[in-house]
Every structure is written in structure tokens, then in C-alpha cells.
Coordinates of C-alpha atoms in Angstrom, one line a residue:
Chain A
M1 CA 87.7 80.5 112.4
D2 CA 84.5 81.7 113.9
Q3 CA 86.3 80.3 118.3
E4 CA 89.2 83.2 116.7
R5 CA 86.7 85.9 116.4
E6 CA 87.2 89.2 117.6
Q7 CA 84.7 90.9 119.8
Y8 CA 84.7 95.2 119.5
N9 CA 84.9 96.9 122.9
F10 CA 84.5 100.2 123.5
D11 CA 82.1 103.1 125.0
F12 CA 80.5 105.0 121.3
H13 CA 79.3 107.0 123.5
K14 CA 82.2 108.7 125.3
E15 CA 82.3 112.6 125.8
N16 CA 84.1 113.8 122.5
A17 CA 85.1 116.8 123.7
Q18 CA 86.5 115.5 126.5
I19 CA 90.3 116.2 127.5
V20 CA 92.0 113.7 129.8
R21 CA 95.4 114.3 131.5
D22 CA 97.4 111.5 132.4
S23 CA 99.7 112.8 135.0
E24 CA 101.5 109.8 135.0
S25 CA 102.5 110.7 131.7
V26 CA 103.7 113.5 129.6
N27 CA 100.7 111.6 127.4
I28 CA 97.8 113.9 127.0
K29 CA 95.5 112.3 124.9
I30 CA 92.3 114.3 123.7
G31 CA 88.6 112.5 122.5
D32 CA 88.9 112.4 119.1
F33 CA 86.5 113.9 116.8
A34 CA 86.6 110.9 113.7
G35 CA 86.2 113.4 111.8
P36 CA 85.6 117.5 110.7
L37 CA 82.4 117.6 110.6
D38 CA 81.9 115.4 113.1
L39 CA 83.6 118.0 115.0
L40 CA 81.4 120.2 113.5
L41 CA 78.3 118.5 114.7
F42 CA 80.2 118.9 118.0
L43 CA 80.4 122.7 118.5
I44 CA 76.6 122.6 116.8
K45 CA 74.7 120.4 118.6
Q46 CA 77.4 122.7 121.9
E47 CA 76.7 125.6 121.2
Q48 CA 72.4 124.4 121.3
A49 CA 72.5 126.2 116.9
N50 CA 70.3 124.8 114.5
I51 CA 71.3 122.7 111.6
F52 CA 69.7 124.3 109.0
D53 CA 70.5 128.0 110.2
I54 CA 74.6 127.3 111.5
P55 CA 75.2 130.3 113.1
I56 CA 78.9 130.4 110.9
A57 CA 80.7 133.7 112.5
R58 CA 80.3 132.0 116.6
I59 CA 80.8 128.1 115.4
T60 CA 83.9 128.6 112.9
E61 CA 85.9 130.4 116.1
K62 CA 84.8 127.9 117.9
Y63 CA 86.4 125.0 115.3
L64 CA 89.4 127.3 114.7
E65 CA 89.6 127.4 119.4
Y66 CA 90.1 123.9 119.1
I67 CA 92.2 124.1 116.3
R68 CA 94.1 125.7 118.5
L69 CA 93.6 123.3 121.2
M70 CA 95.6 120.3 120.3
T71 CA 98.2 122.3 118.4
R72 CA 99.2 123.6 121.7
L73 CA 99.0 120.1 123.3
D74 CA 101.3 119.3 120.1
I75 CA 98.5 117.2 119.2
T76 CA 99.4 116.4 114.5
V77 CA 95.8 117.9 113.2
A78 CA 95.3 116.1 109.8
T79 CA 94.5 118.4 107.3
D80 CA 91.1 117.4 106.6
F81 CA 90.5 119.7 109.8
L82 CA 92.3 122.0 107.9
V83 CA 90.5 122.0 104.4
M84 CA 87.6 122.4 107.2
A85 CA 88.4 125.4 108.7
A86 CA 89.4 126.8 105.4
T87 CA 85.6 125.7 103.4
L88 CA 83.7 128.3 107.2
I89 CA 86.4 130.8 106.9
E90 CA 85.6 130.4 103.5
I91 CA 81.8 130.5 103.7
K92 CA 82.0 133.0 106.9
S93 CA 83.6 135.0 104.3
K94 CA 80.7 134.8 101.8
M95 CA 78.3 135.4 104.1
L96 CA 80.0 139.1 105.1
L97 CA 79.4 139.9 100.9
P98 CA 76.6 142.4 99.8
R99 CA 74.1 140.0 99.3
D100 CA 73.2 141.0 95.2
P101 CA 69.5 142.7 95.3
K102 CA 68.9 141.2 91.6
A103 CA 69.3 137.6 93.4
V104 CA 66.6 138.5 96.5
E105 CA 64.2 135.7 95.5
D106 CA 67.4 133.2 95.0
E107 CA 68.6 133.8 98.9
E108 CA 67.8 130.5 100.0
I109 CA 69.5 128.3 96.8
D110 CA 73.0 131.0 97.6
D111 CA 73.0 130.1 100.9
P112 CA 77.1 129.3 101.3
R113 CA 76.3 126.6 103.3
Q114 CA 73.8 124.7 102.3
E115 CA 76.1 122.7 100.9
L116 CA 78.0 121.7 103.8
V117 CA 74.6 122.1 105.6
D118 CA 74.0 119.1 103.2
R119 CA 77.2 117.4 103.7
L120 CA 76.6 117.0 107.5
L121 CA 73.1 116.3 106.9
E122 CA 74.6 112.8 105.0
Y123 CA 76.7 112.4 107.5
E124 CA 75.4 112.4 110.8
K125 CA 73.1 109.2 109.1
F126 CA 76.5 107.4 108.5
K127 CA 77.8 108.2 112.2
T128 CA 74.2 106.8 113.1
A129 CA 73.8 103.6 111.0
A130 CA 77.9 102.9 112.7
G131 CA 76.6 103.2 116.2
M132 CA 73.8 100.3 114.8
L133 CA 76.8 98.8 113.8
Y134 CA 78.3 99.4 117.6
E135 CA 75.3 97.9 119.1
R136 CA 74.9 94.9 117.5
A137 CA 78.5 94.1 117.9
T138 CA 78.0 93.8 121.1
V139 CA 74.5 91.7 121.4
E140 CA 76.7 89.5 119.3
Q141 CA 79.4 89.7 121.9
A142 CA 76.9 87.5 124.3
V143 CA 76.4 84.9 121.7
F144 CA 79.4 81.6 121.3
A145 CA 80.2 79.5 118.3
R146 CA 81.4 75.6 118.9
G147 CA 84.9 75.1 120.3
P148 CA 87.1 73.5 117.9
I149 CA 87.0 70.0 117.0
E150 CA 89.7 67.1 115.5
S151 CA 87.8 68.2 111.3
D152 CA 88.7 71.3 111.9
D153 CA 91.9 72.0 110.1
N154 CA 93.6 74.8 111.4
T155 CA 96.5 74.5 108.5
E156 CA 94.7 76.7 106.9
V157 CA 93.0 79.8 105.7
D158 CA 90.5 81.4 103.5
A159 CA 92.4 83.7 102.1
S160 CA 90.8 86.8 99.6
V161 CA 92.8 89.2 97.6
F162 CA 94.1 91.6 99.9
D163 CA 96.4 88.0 102.0
I164 CA 97.7 87.2 98.6
L165 CA 99.4 91.0 97.7
T166 CA 100.8 91.2 101.5
I167 CA 102.0 88.3 101.9
F168 CA 103.9 88.9 98.3
Q169 CA 105.3 92.0 100.0
K170 CA 105.9 90.1 103.4
I171 CA 108.3 87.6 100.4
V172 CA 109.8 90.3 99.1
A173 CA 110.7 91.9 102.1
R174 CA 112.7 89.3 103.4
H175 CA 115.3 90.1 100.8
V176 CA 115.3 94.1 101.1
D177 CA 117.7 95.3 103.7
E178 CA 115.2 97.1 106.6
V179 CA 118.5 99.1 107.6
K180 CA 116.4 102.2 106.5
M181 CA 117.5 105.0 108.3
E182 CA 115.8 107.7 108.0
I183 CA 117.0 111.2 108.6
E184 CA 114.3 112.8 110.7
R185 CA 113.8 116.8 110.1
E186 CA 113.8 119.5 112.9
E187 CA 110.8 119.6 113.5
I188 CA 110.3 124.1 114.1
S189 CA 108.3 125.6 116.5
L190 CA 104.4 126.8 116.4
A191 CA 106.6 130.3 117.5
D192 CA 109.3 130.0 115.5
M193 CA 106.9 129.8 112.6
L194 CA 105.4 132.5 114.3
K195 CA 108.8 134.2 114.4
T196 CA 109.7 133.6 110.6
L197 CA 106.3 135.4 109.7
K198 CA 105.9 138.3 111.4
R199 CA 110.2 139.1 109.8
R200 CA 108.3 138.1 106.2
L201 CA 105.8 140.1 106.9
F202 CA 107.2 143.2 108.2
E203 CA 109.8 143.0 105.1
E204 CA 107.9 142.2 102.0
K205 CA 104.7 144.4 103.6
E206 CA 102.5 141.2 101.5
I207 CA 102.9 137.4 101.5
S208 CA 101.3 134.8 98.7
L209 CA 99.4 132.4 101.3
L210 CA 99.9 130.0 98.3
K211 CA 104.0 130.7 98.5
F212 CA 104.7 130.6 101.3
F213 CA 102.6 126.9 102.0
E214 CA 104.3 125.8 99.1
E215 CA 108.1 126.6 101.6
M216 CA 107.0 123.0 103.6
H217 CA 108.6 120.7 103.7
S218 CA 106.4 118.3 105.5
K219 CA 102.6 118.0 106.4
R220 CA 103.9 118.3 109.8
E221 CA 105.1 122.2 109.1
L222 CA 102.2 122.4 106.8
V223 CA 100.2 122.3 109.4
T224 CA 101.9 124.7 112.5
A225 CA 102.5 127.5 109.1
F226 CA 98.2 127.0 109.1
I227 CA 98.7 127.9 113.4
A228 CA 100.9 130.3 112.2
V229 CA 98.3 132.4 109.7
L230 CA 95.6 131.6 112.1
E231 CA 97.5 132.9 115.1
I232 CA 98.7 135.9 113.3
V233 CA 95.7 137.5 111.8
R234 CA 93.1 136.8 114.8
T235 CA 96.4 138.5 117.4
E236 CA 97.8 141.6 114.7
S237 CA 97.1 144.1 112.6
V238 CA 96.9 141.5 109.6
K239 CA 94.8 141.2 106.6
L240 CA 93.5 138.4 104.7
M241 CA 92.7 138.8 100.8
Q242 CA 91.5 137.2 98.0
K243 CA 90.9 138.1 95.0
V244 CA 89.2 135.2 93.3
T245 CA 86.9 132.6 94.7
F246 CA 89.6 129.9 95.3
G247 CA 92.0 132.2 94.4
D248 CA 95.6 132.1 95.8
I249 CA 94.9 134.5 99.6
I250 CA 97.7 138.1 100.4
L251 CA 98.4 137.4 103.7
R252 CA 98.8 142.2 104.3
M253 CA 99.6 144.5 107.2
S254 CA 96.8 147.1 107.9
E255 CA 97.3 150.2 107.1
P256 CA 97.5 152.0 111.0
P257 CA 94.2 152.8 111.5
A258 CA 93.4 157.0 111.5
L259 CA 93.7 158.5 114.5
A260 CA 91.1 161.0 114.9
G261 CA 92.2 164.8 114.0
G262 CA 95.5 163.2 114.0
Chain B
M1 CA 80.9 84.6 149.2
E2 CA 77.1 85.1 150.3
S3 CA 75.9 85.9 147.3
A4 CA 77.7 82.7 145.0
A5 CA 75.8 80.4 147.7
E6 CA 72.8 82.6 146.8
Q7 CA 73.0 81.5 143.9
K8 CA 73.7 77.7 144.1
T9 CA 70.3 78.0 144.8
V10 CA 69.2 80.4 142.6
R11 CA 69.5 77.9 139.5
T12 CA 67.2 75.0 138.6
T13 CA 67.6 71.6 137.3
A14 CA 66.8 73.0 133.5
E15 CA 69.0 75.8 133.5
L16 CA 72.3 73.9 134.9
V17 CA 71.0 71.3 132.5
A18 CA 71.8 74.6 130.1
L19 CA 74.5 75.8 131.0
V20 CA 76.5 73.0 131.5
E21 CA 75.3 72.6 127.2
A22 CA 76.6 75.4 126.3
L23 CA 80.0 75.2 128.0
I24 CA 80.7 71.6 127.4
F25 CA 79.9 73.3 123.9
V26 CA 82.5 76.4 123.2
A27 CA 85.1 74.1 125.1
D28 CA 87.8 73.2 123.0
E29 CA 88.5 70.7 125.3
P30 CA 86.8 68.1 126.9
L31 CA 85.3 69.7 130.4
T32 CA 85.6 68.0 133.1
A33 CA 83.2 67.4 136.4
K34 CA 85.9 69.7 138.2
L35 CA 86.5 72.4 135.7
L36 CA 82.5 72.7 135.2
S37 CA 80.8 72.6 138.8
E38 CA 84.4 75.1 139.9
V39 CA 83.5 77.8 136.5
L40 CA 79.5 77.5 137.4
D41 CA 79.9 77.2 141.8
D42 CA 78.1 75.0 142.2
D43 CA 78.2 71.0 143.8
R44 CA 80.1 69.0 141.7
E45 CA 77.0 66.2 142.2
R46 CA 75.1 68.6 140.8
V47 CA 76.6 68.9 137.8
L48 CA 77.2 65.2 137.3
A49 CA 73.8 64.8 137.5
A50 CA 73.1 67.8 134.9
V51 CA 75.7 65.9 131.7
E52 CA 73.5 62.8 132.5
E53 CA 70.7 64.5 132.5
L54 CA 72.1 65.8 129.3
Q55 CA 73.6 62.9 127.9
R56 CA 69.7 61.3 128.1
E57 CA 68.4 63.6 126.1
Y58 CA 70.5 63.6 123.3
E59 CA 70.0 59.6 123.7
S60 CA 66.6 59.4 123.6
R61 CA 66.0 62.3 120.7
E62 CA 68.1 60.6 118.9
S63 CA 70.0 63.1 117.9
G64 CA 72.8 63.9 115.8
L65 CA 75.1 65.2 117.7
Q66 CA 76.4 62.7 121.7
I67 CA 78.0 64.2 124.6
R68 CA 80.6 61.5 124.7
E69 CA 83.0 60.9 127.5
I70 CA 86.8 60.4 127.1
A71 CA 89.9 61.2 128.7
G72 CA 88.1 61.6 131.7
G73 CA 86.3 64.9 130.6
W74 CA 82.3 65.8 128.4
Q75 CA 82.3 66.7 124.7
L76 CA 80.1 67.1 122.3
A77 CA 80.7 64.9 119.3
T78 CA 78.6 63.5 115.9
R79 CA 77.3 60.3 116.5
T80 CA 79.1 57.7 114.5
E81 CA 76.4 56.2 112.2
F82 CA 76.3 60.0 109.9
H83 CA 80.4 59.1 109.0
E84 CA 80.6 58.9 105.8
E85 CA 77.6 61.8 104.9
I86 CA 80.5 64.0 107.5
R87 CA 83.4 62.6 105.5
T88 CA 81.1 64.1 101.9
F89 CA 80.6 67.0 103.3
L90 CA 84.5 67.9 104.7
K91 CA 85.9 67.7 100.6
T92 CA 83.0 69.7 99.7
R93 CA 84.3 71.9 101.4
P94 CA 85.7 75.4 99.1
S95 CA 88.8 74.9 98.5
A96 CA 90.2 78.5 98.3
K97 CA 91.6 77.5 102.0
L98 CA 95.5 76.9 101.8
S99 CA 97.9 76.8 103.9
I100 CA 100.7 78.9 104.5
A101 CA 103.3 78.1 102.2
S102 CA 100.6 77.7 99.7
L103 CA 99.8 80.9 99.5
E104 CA 103.4 81.6 99.8
T105 CA 103.4 80.3 96.5
L106 CA 101.0 81.1 94.6
A107 CA 101.1 84.8 95.1
V108 CA 104.2 85.2 93.7
I109 CA 103.3 83.1 91.0
A110 CA 100.1 85.5 91.0
Y111 CA 102.3 88.3 90.9
K112 CA 105.1 87.5 89.5
Q113 CA 104.0 85.3 86.1
P114 CA 105.1 83.8 84.0
V115 CA 107.2 82.4 86.4
T116 CA 109.9 79.2 87.0
V117 CA 110.1 76.6 89.6
P118 CA 113.7 78.1 90.0
E119 CA 112.7 81.3 90.3
I120 CA 109.7 80.4 92.7
L121 CA 112.6 78.9 94.9
E122 CA 114.8 82.1 94.4
I123 CA 112.0 84.6 95.5
R124 CA 110.4 82.7 98.4
G125 CA 113.6 80.8 99.1
V126 CA 112.5 77.3 99.9
Q127 CA 111.3 74.3 98.0
S128 CA 108.0 75.6 96.7
A129 CA 107.2 71.7 95.0
S130 CA 104.4 70.3 97.3
A131 CA 103.1 74.0 97.1
I132 CA 102.4 73.8 93.6
K133 CA 101.6 70.4 93.7
T134 CA 98.4 71.3 96.1
L135 CA 97.6 74.3 93.6
L136 CA 98.0 72.6 90.9
D137 CA 95.2 70.1 91.9
K138 CA 93.0 73.4 93.9
R139 CA 93.1 74.4 89.3
L140 CA 94.5 77.5 90.5
I141 CA 97.2 77.8 88.6
V142 CA 97.8 76.1 85.3
A143 CA 101.8 75.5 83.3
K144 CA 101.9 78.4 81.0
G145 CA 104.6 76.4 78.4
R146 CA 108.4 76.5 79.2
K147 CA 111.1 78.8 79.7
E148 CA 113.6 79.2 76.2
T149 CA 116.7 79.5 78.6
V150 CA 119.1 76.4 80.7
G151 CA 116.6 73.5 81.3
R152 CA 114.2 75.3 79.5
P153 CA 112.1 75.1 82.7
M154 CA 108.1 75.2 82.9
Q155 CA 106.5 78.3 83.9
Y156 CA 103.1 78.4 85.6
G157 CA 100.9 81.2 86.3
T158 CA 96.7 81.5 87.9
S159 CA 93.7 79.8 86.1
K160 CA 90.2 81.8 85.5
D161 CA 89.5 79.6 88.2
F162 CA 91.4 81.8 90.8
L163 CA 90.0 85.0 88.8
I164 CA 86.5 82.7 89.4
Q165 CA 87.7 81.7 93.4
F166 CA 89.6 85.9 94.6
G167 CA 86.9 87.4 92.8
L168 CA 88.2 88.8 90.2
K169 CA 87.3 90.2 86.7
D170 CA 90.9 89.9 85.0
L171 CA 93.8 90.0 86.8
S172 CA 94.3 94.2 86.8
E173 CA 92.1 94.0 89.4
L174 CA 94.5 92.0 91.9
P175 CA 95.9 95.2 94.4
S176 CA 98.5 96.2 93.3
I177 CA 101.9 97.8 95.7
E178 CA 100.8 101.3 95.1
D179 CA 96.8 100.4 95.9
F180 CA 98.1 99.2 99.2
E181 CA 100.2 101.9 99.1
D182 CA 97.7 104.4 99.2
L183 CA 96.0 102.1 102.8
V184 CA 99.2 102.9 104.8
Q185 CA 100.5 105.5 104.1
Chain C
M1 CA 71.5 58.4 89.7
E2 CA 69.5 54.5 91.0
S3 CA 71.0 54.5 94.0
A4 CA 70.4 59.0 94.9
A5 CA 67.1 58.4 94.4
E6 CA 66.9 55.2 96.8
Q7 CA 69.1 57.1 99.1
K8 CA 66.2 59.7 99.6
T9 CA 63.6 57.2 100.0
V10 CA 65.1 55.7 102.8
R11 CA 65.4 58.5 104.7
T12 CA 63.1 59.4 107.0
T13 CA 62.5 62.3 108.7
A14 CA 64.1 61.9 112.0
E15 CA 67.3 60.9 110.3
L16 CA 67.2 64.0 108.3
V17 CA 66.9 66.1 111.2
A18 CA 69.7 64.4 113.3
L19 CA 72.0 64.9 110.1
V20 CA 71.5 68.1 109.6
E21 CA 72.5 69.2 112.9
A22 CA 75.7 66.8 112.3
L23 CA 76.9 68.8 109.6
I24 CA 76.1 72.2 110.9
F25 CA 77.5 71.1 114.1
V26 CA 80.5 70.3 111.7
A27 CA 80.6 73.0 110.2
D28 CA 83.4 76.0 110.3
E29 CA 80.5 78.9 110.0
P30 CA 77.3 79.1 108.6
L31 CA 76.0 75.9 106.1
T32 CA 73.6 77.3 103.4
A33 CA 70.1 74.8 102.1
K34 CA 72.5 74.6 99.1
L35 CA 75.3 73.6 100.6
L36 CA 72.8 71.2 103.2
S37 CA 71.3 69.6 99.7
E38 CA 73.8 69.1 97.7
V39 CA 76.1 67.2 100.5
L40 CA 72.6 65.1 101.7
D41 CA 71.1 64.8 97.5
D42 CA 68.0 65.3 99.2
D43 CA 65.4 68.2 98.3
R44 CA 65.6 71.8 99.5
E45 CA 62.2 71.6 100.9
R46 CA 62.6 68.6 103.0
V47 CA 65.8 69.8 104.3
L48 CA 64.5 73.4 104.9
A49 CA 61.3 71.9 107.4
A50 CA 63.9 69.6 108.5
V51 CA 66.4 72.7 109.8
E52 CA 62.9 74.4 110.9
E53 CA 62.2 70.9 112.7
L54 CA 65.9 71.1 114.6
Q55 CA 65.5 74.7 115.7
R56 CA 61.8 73.9 117.5
E57 CA 64.0 70.9 119.0
Y58 CA 66.1 72.9 120.8
E59 CA 64.0 75.9 121.8
S60 CA 61.3 73.6 123.5
R61 CA 63.5 71.6 125.4
E62 CA 65.0 75.1 126.5
S63 CA 68.5 73.6 125.4
G64 CA 72.1 76.0 126.0
L65 CA 72.4 76.1 122.4
Q66 CA 70.4 77.4 119.4
I67 CA 70.0 76.8 115.8
R68 CA 70.3 80.4 113.8
E69 CA 70.2 82.0 110.5
I70 CA 72.8 84.1 109.7
A71 CA 75.2 85.2 107.0
G72 CA 72.6 83.2 104.9
G73 CA 72.9 79.6 106.4
W74 CA 72.1 77.7 109.7
Q75 CA 75.1 78.3 112.7
L76 CA 74.5 76.2 116.4
A77 CA 76.0 79.0 118.8
T78 CA 75.0 79.9 122.6
R79 CA 72.5 81.4 123.9
T80 CA 73.3 84.7 125.1
E81 CA 71.2 84.2 128.1
F82 CA 74.8 82.7 129.1
H83 CA 77.6 84.4 127.8
E84 CA 78.3 85.8 131.7
E85 CA 79.2 82.0 132.8
I86 CA 80.6 81.6 129.0
R87 CA 83.3 84.7 129.2
T88 CA 84.5 83.9 132.6
F89 CA 85.1 80.5 131.3
L90 CA 86.5 81.3 128.4
K91 CA 88.3 84.2 131.3
T92 CA 87.8 87.0 128.3
R93 CA 90.0 87.0 126.3
P94 CA 91.6 89.8 124.8
S95 CA 88.8 92.0 122.9
A96 CA 90.3 94.0 120.0
K97 CA 88.8 97.7 119.5
L98 CA 86.9 99.4 116.3
S99 CA 88.0 102.6 116.7
I100 CA 84.4 105.0 116.1
A101 CA 86.3 105.6 112.1
S102 CA 86.2 102.8 111.8
L103 CA 82.7 101.6 112.0
E104 CA 82.1 104.6 110.6
T105 CA 84.3 104.1 107.2
L106 CA 82.0 100.2 107.6
A107 CA 78.8 102.1 108.5
V108 CA 79.3 103.8 104.8
I109 CA 81.1 100.2 103.3
A110 CA 78.0 98.3 104.4
Y111 CA 75.6 101.0 103.0
K112 CA 77.2 102.8 99.4
Q113 CA 79.0 99.6 98.2
P114 CA 80.6 99.1 96.5
V115 CA 82.6 101.7 97.0
T116 CA 85.7 103.3 96.5
V117 CA 87.9 105.5 99.0
P118 CA 87.8 109.0 97.7
E119 CA 83.0 108.2 97.3
I120 CA 83.9 107.9 102.0
L121 CA 86.2 110.6 101.8
E122 CA 83.8 112.7 100.5
I123 CA 80.5 111.6 103.1
R124 CA 83.0 111.7 106.1
G125 CA 85.2 114.5 105.6
V126 CA 88.5 112.7 106.9
Q127 CA 90.6 110.3 105.0
S128 CA 89.9 106.4 105.8
A129 CA 93.0 104.9 104.6
S130 CA 93.9 103.2 107.8
A131 CA 90.5 102.5 109.2
I132 CA 90.5 100.1 105.7
K133 CA 93.0 99.3 106.3
T134 CA 91.5 97.7 109.4
L135 CA 88.6 96.7 108.1
L136 CA 90.5 95.0 105.5
D137 CA 93.1 92.8 108.1
K138 CA 89.8 92.5 110.6
R139 CA 88.0 90.6 106.8
L140 CA 85.3 92.6 107.9
I141 CA 85.6 94.0 103.9
V142 CA 86.8 92.8 100.8
A143 CA 87.9 94.1 96.9
K144 CA 84.9 94.2 94.9
G145 CA 86.4 95.6 92.0
R146 CA 88.3 98.7 89.8
K147 CA 86.1 101.1 89.1
E148 CA 86.0 102.5 85.6
T149 CA 86.7 106.2 86.1
V150 CA 89.8 107.6 85.9
G151 CA 92.8 105.8 88.0
R152 CA 90.3 102.6 87.6
P153 CA 90.5 103.2 92.1
M154 CA 89.2 100.1 93.5
Q155 CA 86.5 99.5 94.5
Y156 CA 84.9 97.9 98.9
G157 CA 82.3 96.2 100.3
T158 CA 80.9 94.2 102.7
S159 CA 82.5 90.1 103.8
K160 CA 80.8 87.0 105.3
D161 CA 82.6 88.1 108.0
F162 CA 80.7 90.7 108.6
L163 CA 77.5 88.9 107.9
I164 CA 78.6 86.6 111.1
Q165 CA 80.6 89.2 113.1
F166 CA 77.4 91.6 113.5
G167 CA 74.8 89.7 113.8
L168 CA 73.1 89.8 110.2
K169 CA 71.1 86.9 107.6
D170 CA 72.2 89.5 104.5
L171 CA 72.2 92.8 103.5
S172 CA 68.7 93.5 103.4
E173 CA 68.2 92.8 107.5
L174 CA 70.0 96.0 108.2
P175 CA 67.8 99.4 108.4
S176 CA 67.4 102.2 105.7
I177 CA 69.9 104.2 105.5
E178 CA 66.0 106.2 105.1
D179 CA 65.4 105.4 108.3
F180 CA 68.7 107.2 110.7
E181 CA 67.4 110.3 108.8
D182 CA 64.3 111.2 111.2
L183 CA 66.5 110.3 114.1
V184 CA 68.5 113.6 112.6
Q185 CA 67.6 117.0 113.7

């Protein structure tokens, strides 16, 4: 059993943001972040910002840039990264709101960034703990248990409840016809999504983001739609409006700027 | 080649003895002098001397183990005097360990209980009689009365020991297919 | 009972040490003091003294092996110094990679156990299902019953294999999670 012990071997301290281009194949890898919090910590360090006073506008911009880069490289962006993007945008907009003068003394408590900072600090502890586990596993690689001896009964396994479930599923699967055709839905590209969004916006003037996202058929499409919205806000005269916090967000064409003397 | 030659002279006898001991320990079959001298890149004579030294050490300190020469090589083994105690020990090993056949049968019984032998046969597609006997012996399953059908076959279910051995409070704690799907989605 | 009592007085310390050595060698996982004293029908204190004596013996003769305390028991294993030669000999088996995501998830489970999937998500900010699946497959974590809350989610904790593979005597040997706070700028 012990001699079956697996060894862990990977570069824990590798440069996260490195983009590796494999010229032999079309395969492009991007240093994967363990999650949105990991990416945020990286950006905060890269920008040499203070975690207790995060420059939200700058970090949000960098964060969205990274997500756009991932999409451009055709990397599926996990929804958790998008949830964080939305959170960042929300915090950013809250910081832009004029402060209630009466609430001046509560300023610290009311800092919209506080919850995020707490989460980042909590997360970083576990990230460090993961590093410690990695070091331990590395040290353990230098110790070997004995080879098999006669009394080891290799036909027996030490089972857990999950093994029982897995085995049960395998047995059931033997009976099920495995020929299940999965109809692959044609995936829509970012360019097509942008075109659709622009046309709709032109025709309807106002689009409910909630409704627009609900029209998407897959997670993948949803991500593309999200990126398209980010793109259009950045490049076109379009405004995002939210009437209540956590409420629906409306995408609206901006009024053309009033020309002086026009 | 240069560095290998250097290494030879650097290694002390004590180090060589310790290395030989570690290699014999991790090997899955008796280690020959030839293989040892190849791996350690050391003279066959020095390796042989190291093995002999190791054998003397184990003998002189009246260890529970011995370096045994077998099939042209050496292996680490328990001393014959202790066979009785070792047999007692091997019997006490936790009985949660099961053969794949027993484990499959146990899985079917756990999820389909109460279930009869013909029903298990139908699901597994193989005879499960000896597996059922093992599971009954290990008290992981119990008879749960007869099924009111042709031949009135005995039905089986999991026991209280099953819950204890797999760390479950009750059967509702068995992971469900849904728990698993959550993990592989 | 009579014969057991007799046996206790008959066995010399040297014999006990040798027996303990043989049993630790035969066992396929770390052997606890409890199991040793049960199998040998000898006092826990005498067994503990025998293990300590054995540890000293291995150290003093600069053996290639060591008696190490791990996962609440003792195990015979090679000394770290020889890992290079051993790996050359074993021809370095393919190494399984544990991703950063899996290591992070394992860290959360180790420190927060018993912990549910949604609780892990809250700390890591990312779905951890596939990492949990990997950790279950590698037997580093186990299901620890359901949490009595909405949906009765499955809870997870670390396994004995976790202690063995990460070289821990028990969970208390893990540094406190608050210690990592100081490292955070």
C-alpha cells in the first residue's frame, strides 16, 4: 500500500501569469490561477498596491483585462471569475457614489471594499497553508516504505464509502448502453455576440442584462455574452445602469454629447 | 565516468552498509550482488562485504528481522521464532479490507437493500455466493427475512458493523448519486 | 488469563524489542501502541519503552532505516539521506501531480474539517468540485457525515493517508492557521 504512494511533483512557486505559447501545436496555455481571489492577490502584488487600501478602479481594469485576454486565447473563463468581476464593478460604482455627509464617522465600516479585503486575507492564509503542505509532501518524497512482502495481501483493498458508491455506479453503467450521442450546440463567437448585442441595442435602445443573459443556452455562451457586454461598455457609447443594488442592470445607448454651440 | 570514480572513493563502509540496507528494504524482490553493485556503482567485493556486515549486525543485536539469502539475492524478513505472534497480528488487521468481488457485492447490497441473491446476480452479472459468505463472516451484511416471491429467497441488507466500519451514522449518510454528480459536473 | 500473565513475565525486554521490530516491519501501515500491546498482550508502557529502545538502536548504528512516528503509530522507513540512490534504483515511478487548486482545497479541508463544499467555495472563491474528487480518489480526504442544515450537504475531513503522505504524527502537528496570518502583508 505504502509503496503505491504517489508523489507530488509540480512547481508550486511558478510564475502564475506567464503565458506559454507552444509553437508545436495550437495549444496555448496560460498560467492558471487557483481562483479569482488568487488572481486578485496577484494583481494587487503586481500593482504594488496595499491590500488594506485597494485602488479598486485600477485593479478592476487589470482584472477585466486579464479575463478578456483569457477569452481572446479561447480559454473558458470559469463563472466564479465573472462573479468576482461583477463584485469588483459593484464596489467600484459604490466608491464613486457621493458619501452621505452624516455617515462620515462610519466611513471605515462603510468602506465597500471591506468585505473583499476580509475574504482576501482569509484566502491568503489557506494559500500559504497549501504551500506548507506542498513543502511537507516534498520532504516526504525522500522517505520510502518497504517493498511488498509475502504477508501483504494485494487482492484486498481498503475501501471508503465513496469507493462503494463509485463501484456501484460502475456496475450500473455496465448495463446502460453507452452510446449516448451528445449533440454539440454550435458555439457563438465573441464577434458574433458583439454584433448581435450592438444590433439589439440599436433597435431596442435599452436591454435588460438579466433577460439578455437568460437567452444564453450554455455556460460558455453566457461567458461570451458577459465579455461582449464588457467590451461594448468599454468601446461604445453605452451606459450600464442599475436602479437598486443587486437589481437588474440596464444597458443603454448614451445620449450623444451636446456639442458646444450646436 | 570521472565523477562516478570519485564517488566510489568518497563513500565510507558504514555509508555503504546503510545504503545496502535501505535498498534491500525497498526492493520488491531479493536483491542480487550484481544489481546492488550496478545501482550503487561500487565494487562487487565491497558490496558483498557490506551485505555480510549487515547480516552480522542484525544477528548480533538479536533483531526481530534478518537479512536472508534467497534466490541468489538478499531480502529483509522476520525471524522465524516470531511466526506465531505475526500470525496473530495479521489476523487482527482491520476487516474493512475486501476483495473487489466482495466490495462490488457490498455496494449492490448497500444501495439496493433489501436485495436477494438472484437480484444481485442480475445486477453484477456474476455469481456472488462466496462474496456474500465473506460479507456475512465479516458481519458487514445481515439476512433481512425472505422475499414473498417464487422460492422465497433470502434478502440481505447492511449491518450495524457496516455503518461503524464506514463511519456512517445511518444509511442516509451513504453518499448519493447526487453527491457524486455535484463533484463531477 | 493464567497463561497470558505467565507470558508477560517470561518475555524479556530484548525479546519484546525484537518482536515490536518484526511487527512494525510486517504491518502495511503505521502500527499504534494500542494494537501492539493488544497483539503482544503486554503493557502499553513496556511496549512504548520497547519502541523507544528500537528507535535508539536504529539511530546509534546509523542504519539506512528509521523507526518514525506517523499517523498515530510507528513505521519502518528509509532515511531521507538516501533518497537519490533509492530513486535511481526504483527508477522513479511516474509522479502524480497535485494541482495548486487541489492543494488549496486540501488546506481548507485540513484546517476547517468537517467542512462542506459550499463552505470551501466561500473561502476559495471558486468551485472546488473537481479538486475534491481528486482528493477523494487519492484517499487524502474522506466523507465525514452530513451536516444538519438545508440540503444536508456532505462534510469532508482528512484521512489517515493524508497524515502518512504529509508525514504528520497527527492533525495537531499542523501549524496553526493563524500562524500564516503573520506572513500575509
